CSV table of C-alpha atoms in Angstrom, one decimal:
chain,number,residue,atom,x,y,z
A,1414,MET,CA,-92.3,-39.6,-31.5
A,1415,ASP,CA,-93.5,-36.0,-31.8
A,1416,ALA,CA,-90.6,-34.7,-29.8
A,1417,ALA,CA,-88.2,-36.8,-31.9
A,1418,ARG,CA,-89.7,-35.6,-35.1
A,1419,ALA,CA,-89.3,-31.9,-34.1
A,1420,LEU,CA,-85.7,-32.5,-33.2
A,1421,PHE,CA,-84.9,-34.5,-36.4
A,1422,VAL,CA,-86.4,-31.7,-38.5
A,1423,ALA,CA,-84.7,-28.9,-36.6
A,1424,LYS,CA,-81.3,-30.4,-36.2
A,1425,GLY,CA,-81.1,-33.4,-38.5
A,1426,TYR,CA,-80.7,-37.1,-37.5
A,1427,ALA,CA,-76.9,-37.0,-36.9
A,1428,ASP,CA,-77.1,-33.9,-34.6
A,1429,THR,CA,-80.0,-35.2,-32.5
A,1430,GLY,CA,-79.1,-37.2,-29.5
A,1431,THR,CA,-81.3,-39.5,-27.5
A,1432,PRO,CA,-80.7,-37.5,-24.3
A,1433,GLU,CA,-82.3,-34.5,-26.1
A,1434,ILE,CA,-85.2,-36.6,-27.3
A,1435,VAL,CA,-86.0,-38.0,-23.9
A,1436,ALA,CA,-85.7,-34.5,-22.3
A,1437,ALA,CA,-88.0,-33.0,-25.0
A,1438,ALA,CA,-90.5,-35.8,-24.6
A,1439,GLY,CA,-90.4,-35.8,-20.8
A,1440,VAL,CA,-89.6,-39.5,-20.6
A,1441,THR,CA,-86.7,-41.6,-19.3
A,1442,ARG,CA,-84.1,-43.3,-21.5
A,1443,GLY,CA,-85.5,-46.5,-20.3
A,1444,ALA,CA,-89.0,-45.6,-21.6
A,1445,LEU,CA,-87.5,-44.7,-24.9
A,1446,TYR,CA,-85.6,-48.0,-25.2
A,1447,HIS,CA,-88.6,-49.9,-24.0
A,1448,HIS,CA,-90.4,-48.8,-27.2
A,1449,PHE,CA,-87.5,-48.5,-29.7
A,1450,ALA,CA,-84.3,-50.5,-30.0
A,1451,ASP,CA,-82.2,-47.4,-30.7
A,1452,LYS,CA,-82.3,-43.9,-32.3
A,1453,ALA,CA,-82.4,-45.4,-35.8
A,1454,ASP,CA,-85.5,-47.4,-34.8
A,1455,LEU,CA,-87.2,-44.3,-33.4
A,1456,PHE,CA,-86.3,-42.4,-36.6
A,1457,ARG,CA,-87.7,-45.3,-38.7
A,1458,ALA,CA,-91.0,-45.1,-36.8
A,1459,VAL,CA,-91.2,-41.3,-37.1
A,1460,CYS,CA,-90.7,-41.5,-40.8
A,1461,ALA,CA,-93.0,-44.5,-41.3
A,1462,ARG,CA,-95.7,-42.4,-39.6
A,1463,GLU,CA,-95.0,-39.5,-41.9
A,1464,ALA,CA,-95.2,-41.7,-45.0
A,1465,GLU,CA,-98.5,-43.2,-43.8
A,1466,VAL,CA,-100.0,-39.8,-43.5
A,1467,VAL,CA,-98.9,-38.9,-47.1
A,1468,GLY,CA,-100.5,-42.1,-48.4
A,1469,LYS,CA,-103.7,-41.5,-46.5
A,1470,VAL,CA,-104.0,-37.9,-47.9
A,1471,ILE,CA,-103.6,-39.3,-51.4
A,1472,ASP,CA,-106.1,-42.1,-50.8
A,1473,ASP,CA,-108.6,-39.7,-49.2
A,1474,ALA,CA,-108.3,-37.3,-52.2
A,1475,THR,CA,-108.7,-40.0,-54.9
A,1476,ARG,CA,-111.1,-42.5,-53.2
A,1477,ASP,CA,-114.2,-41.6,-55.2
A,1478,LEU,CA,-112.6,-40.7,-58.5
A,1479,ASP,CA,-113.3,-43.1,-61.4
A,1480,ASP,CA,-111.5,-41.3,-64.2
A,1481,PRO,CA,-107.8,-42.4,-64.1
A,1482,ALA,CA,-106.5,-39.1,-65.5
A,1483,GLN,CA,-108.4,-37.1,-62.9
A,1484,ALA,CA,-107.3,-39.4,-60.2
A,1485,ILE,CA,-103.6,-38.9,-61.1
A,1486,ARG,CA,-104.0,-35.1,-61.2
A,1487,VAL,CA,-105.9,-35.0,-57.9
A,1488,GLY,CA,-103.5,-37.5,-56.3
A,1489,SER,CA,-100.5,-35.5,-57.5
A,1490,VAL,CA,-101.7,-32.3,-55.9
A,1491,ALA,CA,-102.6,-34.3,-52.8
A,1492,TYR,CA,-99.0,-35.6,-52.6
A,1493,PHE,CA,-97.6,-32.0,-52.8
A,1494,ASP,CA,-100.1,-30.8,-50.2
A,1495,ALA,CA,-99.1,-33.7,-47.9
A,1496,MET,CA,-95.4,-33.1,-48.5
A,1497,SER,CA,-95.7,-29.4,-47.7
A,1498,VAL,CA,-95.9,-30.0,-44.0
A,1499,PRO,CA,-92.8,-28.4,-42.7
A,1500,GLY,CA,-89.9,-30.8,-42.4
A,1501,ARG,CA,-91.7,-33.7,-44.1
A,1502,SER,CA,-89.8,-33.5,-47.5
A,1503,ARG,CA,-86.5,-33.3,-45.7
A,1504,LEU,CA,-87.3,-36.3,-43.5
A,1505,LEU,CA,-88.7,-38.5,-46.2
A,1506,LEU,CA,-86.7,-37.6,-49.2
A,1507,LEU,CA,-83.3,-36.6,-47.9
A,1508,ASP,CA,-82.8,-38.0,-44.4
A,1509,VAL,CA,-84.4,-41.4,-44.7
A,1510,PRO,CA,-82.2,-42.5,-47.7
A,1511,ALA,CA,-79.1,-41.1,-46.0
A,1512,VAL,CA,-79.7,-42.7,-42.6
A,1513,LEU,CA,-81.4,-45.9,-43.5
A,1514,GLY,CA,-80.2,-46.5,-47.0
A,1515,ARG,CA,-81.9,-46.4,-50.4
A,1516,ASP,CA,-83.6,-49.8,-50.2
A,1517,GLU,CA,-85.1,-49.3,-46.8
A,1518,ALA,CA,-86.1,-45.8,-47.8
A,1519,THR,CA,-87.9,-47.1,-50.8
A,1520,GLY,CA,-89.7,-49.7,-48.8
A,1521,LEU,CA,-90.4,-47.6,-45.8
A,1522,THR,CA,-91.3,-44.2,-47.0
A,1523,LEU,CA,-91.8,-44.4,-50.7
A,1524,GLY,CA,-93.4,-47.8,-51.1
A,1525,GLU,CA,-97.0,-46.7,-50.5
A,1526,GLY,CA,-96.8,-43.6,-52.7
A,1527,ARG,CA,-94.9,-45.5,-55.3
A,1528,ALA,CA,-97.6,-48.2,-55.3
A,1529,GLN,CA,-100.3,-45.6,-55.6
A,1530,LEU,CA,-98.6,-44.0,-58.5
A,1531,ARG,CA,-98.1,-47.3,-60.3
A,1532,GLU,CA,-101.7,-48.2,-59.8
A,1533,GLY,CA,-102.8,-44.8,-61.2
A,1534,LEU,CA,-100.5,-45.3,-64.2
A,1535,ALA,CA,-101.8,-48.8,-64.8
A,1536,ASP,CA,-105.4,-47.5,-64.8
A,1537,ALA,CA,-104.4,-44.6,-67.1
A,1538,LEU,CA,-102.3,-46.8,-69.4
A,1539,PRO,CA,-104.1,-50.2,-69.5
A,1540,ASP,CA,-102.0,-51.4,-72.5
A,1541,ALA,CA,-98.7,-50.6,-70.9
A,1542,GLY,CA,-96.5,-53.7,-70.1
A,1543,GLY,CA,-95.2,-54.4,-66.6
A,1544,GLY,CA,-91.6,-53.3,-67.5
A,1545,GLU,CA,-92.9,-50.0,-69.0
A,1546,LEU,CA,-95.1,-49.3,-65.9
A,1547,GLU,CA,-92.1,-50.0,-63.6
A,1548,ALA,CA,-89.9,-47.7,-65.5
A,1549,MET,CA,-92.5,-44.9,-65.7
A,1550,THR,CA,-93.2,-45.3,-62.0
A,1551,ASP,CA,-89.5,-45.0,-61.1
A,1552,ILE,CA,-89.0,-42.0,-63.4
A,1553,LEU,CA,-92.1,-40.1,-62.3
A,1554,SER,CA,-91.5,-40.9,-58.6
A,1555,ALA,CA,-88.1,-39.2,-58.9
A,1556,ALA,CA,-89.7,-36.2,-60.6
A,1557,PHE,CA,-92.4,-36.0,-57.9
A,1558,ASP,CA,-89.8,-36.1,-55.2
A,1559,ARG,CA,-87.6,-33.5,-56.8
A,1560,THR,CA,-90.7,-31.3,-57.2
A,1561,ALA,CA,-91.6,-31.7,-53.6
A,1562,LEU,CA,-88.0,-30.8,-52.5
A,1563,ALA,CA,-87.9,-27.8,-54.8
A,1564,ILE,CA,-91.2,-26.5,-53.3
A,1565,ALA,CA,-89.9,-27.2,-49.7
A,1566,GLU,CA,-86.8,-25.2,-50.6
A,1567,GLY,CA,-88.9,-22.2,-51.7
A,1568,ALA,CA,-89.5,-22.7,-55.4
A,1569,ASP,CA,-92.8,-21.4,-56.7
A,1570,ARG,CA,-95.3,-24.0,-55.8
A,1571,ARG,CA,-97.8,-23.3,-58.6
A,1572,THR,CA,-95.1,-23.3,-61.3
A,1573,TYR,CA,-93.6,-26.6,-60.1
A,1574,ILE,CA,-96.9,-28.3,-59.6
A,1575,ASP,CA,-98.1,-27.2,-63.1
A,1576,ALA,CA,-94.9,-28.4,-64.7
A,1577,MET,CA,-95.2,-31.8,-62.9
A,1578,LEU,CA,-98.8,-32.2,-63.9
A,1579,GLY,CA,-97.8,-31.4,-67.5
A,1580,ILE,CA,-95.2,-34.1,-67.4
A,1581,VAL,CA,-97.7,-36.6,-66.0
A,1582,GLU,CA,-100.4,-35.7,-68.6
A,1583,ARG,CA,-97.9,-36.1,-71.5
A,1584,ALA,CA,-96.7,-39.4,-70.0
A,1585,THR,CA,-100.2,-40.8,-69.8
A,1586,ALA,CA,-101.5,-39.5,-73.1
A,1587,ARG,CA,-101.9,-42.3,-75.7
């Protein structure tokens, strides 16, 4: 999976072939297909692992925080820290939706982070209804992802994180 990740990041999914992956990993094609049905299945596993790491970073950073506003701020920065690993934003935010489709991308790579954000918003806004929480989660998730992509593409990290934190603070002020 590490060899496949490196190739997917360097060349993109479409330009990475299974012969390259097995050569880089030092395994046979039979070994690859013993563990994964096809290249898409391997890609799915690589990206699921990436998403799990992002979720764990956020969980670890916010585990002992009781104040909902502080948890959202700390969790937000943890998300950007986790997404700053080279190639991760591209894999999770651009390639997964393009390769696996939006629905699978949402479930596979964004589901955990989205659930964490929704939980944080629910804690910060206990009077918000379910529909409002869902809408805020969708909108803020998109803003978080756009911010992570901008940072990955070279935008000023501090400026973008501060702007995103400002948006979150205004959204959760009641």
